[in-house]
Amino acid sequence: YTMKFDKLTVNVDSAVANLAFGSRKPNEMGVRELRRNAIAAEQAGKDSAKLEFALHSRFSQPLAALVFVLFSVSLSLLLRHQSKAVGILLGLLSVGGYQGVLLWAKSSARQGVIHPTLGAWLPDIIFGALGLILFLLLDRTGFRTIRSRFNRTSRD
């Protein structure tokens, strides 16, 4: 059975209409718009992983600079006796490793293997934890050096 209409009106929430007919990409949207579209996509039964990943990336990617400062400074201070070429090479490898983890996490989040929130924050978590471990190792070795110097001066 086929029906014909002269005019068909369907009342749709504006967020769902924007989701269905909007042409903006997630990287062109603001935080509020991403949040609104992610909620609308979830309510409409559509996959919202791409929108959720983009939303959390708005906060995790700027934090990456702080993570790299923690990681790189600790690594360079631990290897201060090595050549400068080794430091540059390790810096490039760490940036490449971060980008590799970011690409893996992004594709895994889009495929539903990991949650989009975890996918956006995973590179920061991994490199932040490594940076913190390196910082604690640096602090421990620095403390030993200061303590040994203090013990030498007190004996003299």
C-alpha positions as YAML, in Angstrom:
chain: A
units: angstrom
residues:
- id: 1
  name: TYR
  ca: [0.00, 0.00, 0.00]
- id: 2
  name: THR
  ca: [1.40, 3.37, -0.96]
- id: 3
  name: MET
  ca: [0.25, 6.66, 0.48]
- id: 4
  name: LYS
  ca: [0.60, 10.07, -1.13]
- id: 5
  name: PHE
  ca: [0.66, 13.33, 0.72]
- id: 6
  name: ASP
  ca: [0.39, 16.87, -0.51]
- id: 7
  name: LYS
  ca: [2.27, 18.03, 2.56]
- id: 8
  name: LEU
  ca: [3.85, 16.04, 5.40]
- id: 9
  name: THR
  ca: [4.90, 17.79, 8.59]
- id: 10
  name: VAL
  ca: [7.02, 15.98, 11.16]
- id: 11
  name: ASN
  ca: [7.88, 17.75, 14.40]
- id: 12
  name: VAL
  ca: [11.52, 17.14, 15.20]
- id: 13
  name: ASP
  ca: [13.64, 18.61, 17.95]
- id: 14
  name: SER
  ca: [16.07, 21.22, 16.59]
- id: 15
  name: ALA
  ca: [19.13, 19.33, 17.86]
- id: 16
  name: VAL
  ca: [18.05, 16.19, 15.99]
- id: 17
  name: ALA
  ca: [17.30, 18.25, 12.87]
- id: 18
  name: ASN
  ca: [20.74, 19.86, 13.05]
- id: 19
  name: LEU
  ca: [22.29, 16.44, 13.50]
- id: 20
  name: ALA
  ca: [20.48, 15.05, 10.48]
- id: 21
  name: PHE
  ca: [20.79, 18.03, 8.18]
- id: 22
  name: GLY
  ca: [23.78, 19.93, 9.56]
- id: 23
  name: SER
  ca: [26.90, 19.97, 7.43]
- id: 24
  name: ARG
  ca: [29.42, 21.10, 10.03]
- id: 25
  name: LYS
  ca: [32.21, 18.73, 10.92]
- id: 26
  name: PRO
  ca: [33.09, 18.06, 14.57]
- id: 27
  name: ASN
  ca: [36.33, 20.06, 14.32]
- id: 28
  name: GLU
  ca: [34.28, 23.09, 13.18]
- id: 29
  name: MET
  ca: [31.87, 22.94, 16.13]
- id: 30
  name: GLY
  ca: [32.19, 24.60, 19.50]
- id: 31
  name: VAL
  ca: [32.12, 22.72, 22.79]
- id: 32
  name: ARG
  ca: [28.43, 23.43, 23.47]
- id: 33
  name: GLU
  ca: [27.42, 22.40, 19.98]
- id: 34
  name: LEU
  ca: [29.46, 19.20, 20.21]
- id: 35
  name: ARG
  ca: [27.87, 18.35, 23.54]
- id: 36
  name: ARG
  ca: [24.37, 19.09, 22.25]
- id: 37
  name: ASN
  ca: [24.90, 17.05, 19.07]
- id: 38
  name: ALA
  ca: [26.43, 14.12, 20.97]
- id: 39
  name: ILE
  ca: [23.40, 13.99, 23.28]
- id: 40
  name: ALA
  ca: [21.03, 14.30, 20.31]
- id: 41
  name: ALA
  ca: [22.85, 11.53, 18.43]
- id: 42
  name: GLU
  ca: [22.67, 9.23, 21.42]
- id: 43
  name: GLN
  ca: [18.95, 9.95, 21.88]
- id: 44
  name: ALA
  ca: [18.32, 9.34, 18.18]
- id: 45
  name: GLY
  ca: [20.12, 6.00, 18.38]
- id: 46
  name: LYS
  ca: [23.01, 7.10, 16.17]
- id: 47
  name: ASP
  ca: [26.69, 6.54, 16.82]
- id: 48
  name: SER
  ca: [27.99, 9.45, 18.86]
- id: 49
  name: ALA
  ca: [31.57, 8.19, 19.33]
- id: 50
  name: LYS
  ca: [33.05, 10.64, 16.82]
- id: 51
  name: LEU
  ca: [31.33, 13.59, 18.49]
- id: 52
  name: GLU
  ca: [32.26, 12.46, 22.01]
- id: 53
  name: PHE
  ca: [35.88, 11.95, 20.95]
- id: 54
  name: ALA
  ca: [35.98, 15.44, 19.41]
- id: 55
  name: LEU
  ca: [34.43, 16.93, 22.55]
- id: 56
  name: HIS
  ca: [36.98, 15.38, 24.90]
- id: 57
  name: SER
  ca: [39.81, 16.14, 22.48]
- id: 58
  name: ARG
  ca: [39.05, 19.84, 22.93]
- id: 59
  name: PHE
  ca: [40.34, 19.49, 26.47]
- id: 60
  name: SER
  ca: [42.90, 16.68, 26.20]
- id: 61
  name: GLN
  ca: [44.93, 18.10, 23.30]
- id: 62
  name: PRO
  ca: [45.79, 21.43, 24.97]
- id: 63
  name: LEU
  ca: [46.84, 19.47, 28.05]
- id: 64
  name: ALA
  ca: [49.28, 17.53, 25.86]
- id: 65
  name: ALA
  ca: [51.66, 20.50, 25.98]
- id: 66
  name: LEU
  ca: [51.89, 20.22, 29.77]
- id: 67
  name: VAL
  ca: [52.30, 16.45, 29.52]
- id: 68
  name: PHE
  ca: [55.17, 16.88, 27.08]
- id: 69
  name: VAL
  ca: [56.87, 19.43, 29.31]
- id: 70
  name: LEU
  ca: [56.74, 16.98, 32.20]
- id: 71
  name: PHE
  ca: [57.90, 14.07, 30.05]
- id: 72
  name: SER
  ca: [60.58, 15.87, 28.01]
- id: 73
  name: VAL
  ca: [62.15, 17.88, 30.82]
- id: 74
  name: SER
  ca: [62.40, 14.81, 33.04]
- id: 75
  name: LEU
  ca: [63.85, 12.74, 30.22]
- id: 76
  name: SER
  ca: [66.38, 15.38, 29.22]
- id: 77
  name: LEU
  ca: [67.53, 15.93, 32.81]
- id: 78
  name: LEU
  ca: [67.95, 12.21, 33.36]
- id: 79
  name: LEU
  ca: [70.06, 11.95, 30.19]
- id: 80
  name: ARG
  ca: [72.01, 15.18, 30.68]
- id: 81
  name: HIS
  ca: [75.33, 13.40, 30.26]
- id: 82
  name: GLN
  ca: [74.40, 12.03, 26.84]
- id: 83
  name: SER
  ca: [74.97, 13.88, 23.58]
- id: 84
  name: LYS
  ca: [72.53, 16.47, 22.25]
- id: 85
  name: ALA
  ca: [71.76, 14.28, 19.25]
- id: 86
  name: VAL
  ca: [70.43, 11.57, 21.56]
- id: 87
  name: GLY
  ca: [68.16, 14.11, 23.24]
- id: 88
  name: ILE
  ca: [66.82, 15.36, 19.91]
- id: 89
  name: LEU
  ca: [66.28, 11.82, 18.68]
- id: 90
  name: LEU
  ca: [64.43, 10.85, 21.87]
- id: 91
  name: GLY
  ca: [62.29, 13.98, 21.58]
- id: 92
  name: LEU
  ca: [61.31, 13.13, 18.03]
- id: 93
  name: LEU
  ca: [60.61, 9.52, 18.97]
- id: 94
  name: SER
  ca: [58.43, 10.59, 21.89]
- id: 95
  name: VAL
  ca: [56.39, 12.93, 19.66]
- id: 96
  name: GLY
  ca: [56.02, 10.14, 17.11]
- id: 97
  name: GLY
  ca: [54.99, 7.74, 19.86]
- id: 98
  name: TYR
  ca: [52.41, 10.21, 21.16]
- id: 99
  name: GLN
  ca: [50.95, 10.66, 17.67]
- id: 100
  name: GLY
  ca: [50.90, 6.91, 17.15]
- id: 101
  name: VAL
  ca: [49.02, 6.33, 20.41]
- id: 102
  name: LEU
  ca: [46.64, 9.18, 19.51]
- id: 103
  name: LEU
  ca: [45.87, 7.69, 16.08]
- id: 104
  name: TRP
  ca: [45.37, 4.22, 17.55]
- id: 105
  name: ALA
  ca: [43.11, 5.57, 20.28]
- id: 106
  name: LYS
  ca: [41.09, 7.63, 17.80]
- id: 107
  name: SER
  ca: [40.48, 4.70, 15.47]
- id: 108
  name: SER
  ca: [39.73, 2.37, 18.39]
- id: 109
  name: ALA
  ca: [37.22, 4.85, 19.81]
- id: 110
  name: ARG
  ca: [35.49, 5.22, 16.44]
- id: 111
  name: GLN
  ca: [35.25, 1.44, 16.06]
- id: 112
  name: GLY
  ca: [33.87, 1.07, 19.57]
- id: 113
  name: VAL
  ca: [36.81, -0.93, 20.92]
- id: 114
  name: ILE
  ca: [37.41, 1.62, 23.67]
- id: 115
  name: HIS
  ca: [35.17, 4.36, 25.05]
- id: 116
  name: PRO
  ca: [35.58, 7.71, 23.22]
- id: 117
  name: THR
  ca: [36.40, 9.51, 26.46]
- id: 118
  name: LEU
  ca: [39.24, 7.10, 27.20]
- id: 119
  name: GLY
  ca: [40.38, 7.33, 23.58]
- id: 120
  name: ALA
  ca: [40.77, 11.09, 23.79]
- id: 121
  name: TRP
  ca: [42.62, 11.02, 27.10]
- id: 122
  name: LEU
  ca: [44.72, 7.85, 26.64]
- id: 123
  name: PRO
  ca: [47.83, 9.51, 25.10]
- id: 124
  name: ASP
  ca: [47.88, 12.09, 27.90]
- id: 125
  name: ILE
  ca: [47.44, 9.39, 30.52]
- id: 126
  name: ILE
  ca: [50.23, 7.21, 29.13]
- id: 127
  name: PHE
  ca: [52.78, 9.97, 28.54]
- id: 128
  name: GLY
  ca: [51.77, 11.80, 31.71]
- id: 129
  name: ALA
  ca: [52.34, 8.65, 33.76]
- id: 130
  name: LEU
  ca: [55.71, 8.06, 32.06]
- id: 131
  name: GLY
  ca: [56.65, 11.70, 32.70]
- id: 132
  name: LEU
  ca: [55.66, 11.41, 36.34]
- id: 133
  name: ILE
  ca: [57.69, 8.22, 36.73]
- id: 134
  name: LEU
  ca: [60.70, 9.88, 35.09]
- id: 135
  name: PHE
  ca: [60.24, 12.92, 37.32]
- id: 136
  name: LEU
  ca: [60.16, 10.75, 40.44]
- id: 137
  name: LEU
  ca: [63.28, 8.90, 39.26]
- id: 138
  name: LEU
  ca: [64.95, 12.25, 38.64]
- id: 139
  name: ASP
  ca: [63.93, 13.49, 42.06]
- id: 140
  name: ARG
  ca: [65.23, 10.31, 43.69]
- id: 141
  name: THR
  ca: [68.60, 10.49, 41.91]
- id: 142
  name: GLY
  ca: [68.83, 14.22, 42.58]
- id: 143
  name: PHE
  ca: [68.08, 13.66, 46.26]
- id: 144
  name: ARG
  ca: [70.84, 11.06, 46.48]
- id: 145
  name: THR
  ca: [73.31, 13.42, 44.83]
- id: 146
  name: ILE
  ca: [72.44, 16.26, 47.20]
- id: 147
  name: ARG
  ca: [72.58, 13.94, 50.22]
- id: 148
  name: SER
  ca: [75.99, 12.58, 49.20]
- id: 149
  name: ARG
  ca: [77.33, 16.11, 48.73]
- id: 150
  name: PHE
  ca: [75.95, 17.11, 52.12]
- id: 151
  name: ASN
  ca: [77.54, 14.08, 53.78]
- id: 152
  name: ARG
  ca: [80.93, 14.90, 52.19]
- id: 153
  name: THR
  ca: [80.86, 18.51, 53.39]
- id: 154
  name: SER
  ca: [79.78, 17.58, 56.91]
- id: 155
  name: ARG
  ca: [82.68, 15.11, 57.27]
- id: 156
  name: ASP
  ca: [85.29, 17.66, 56.18]
...
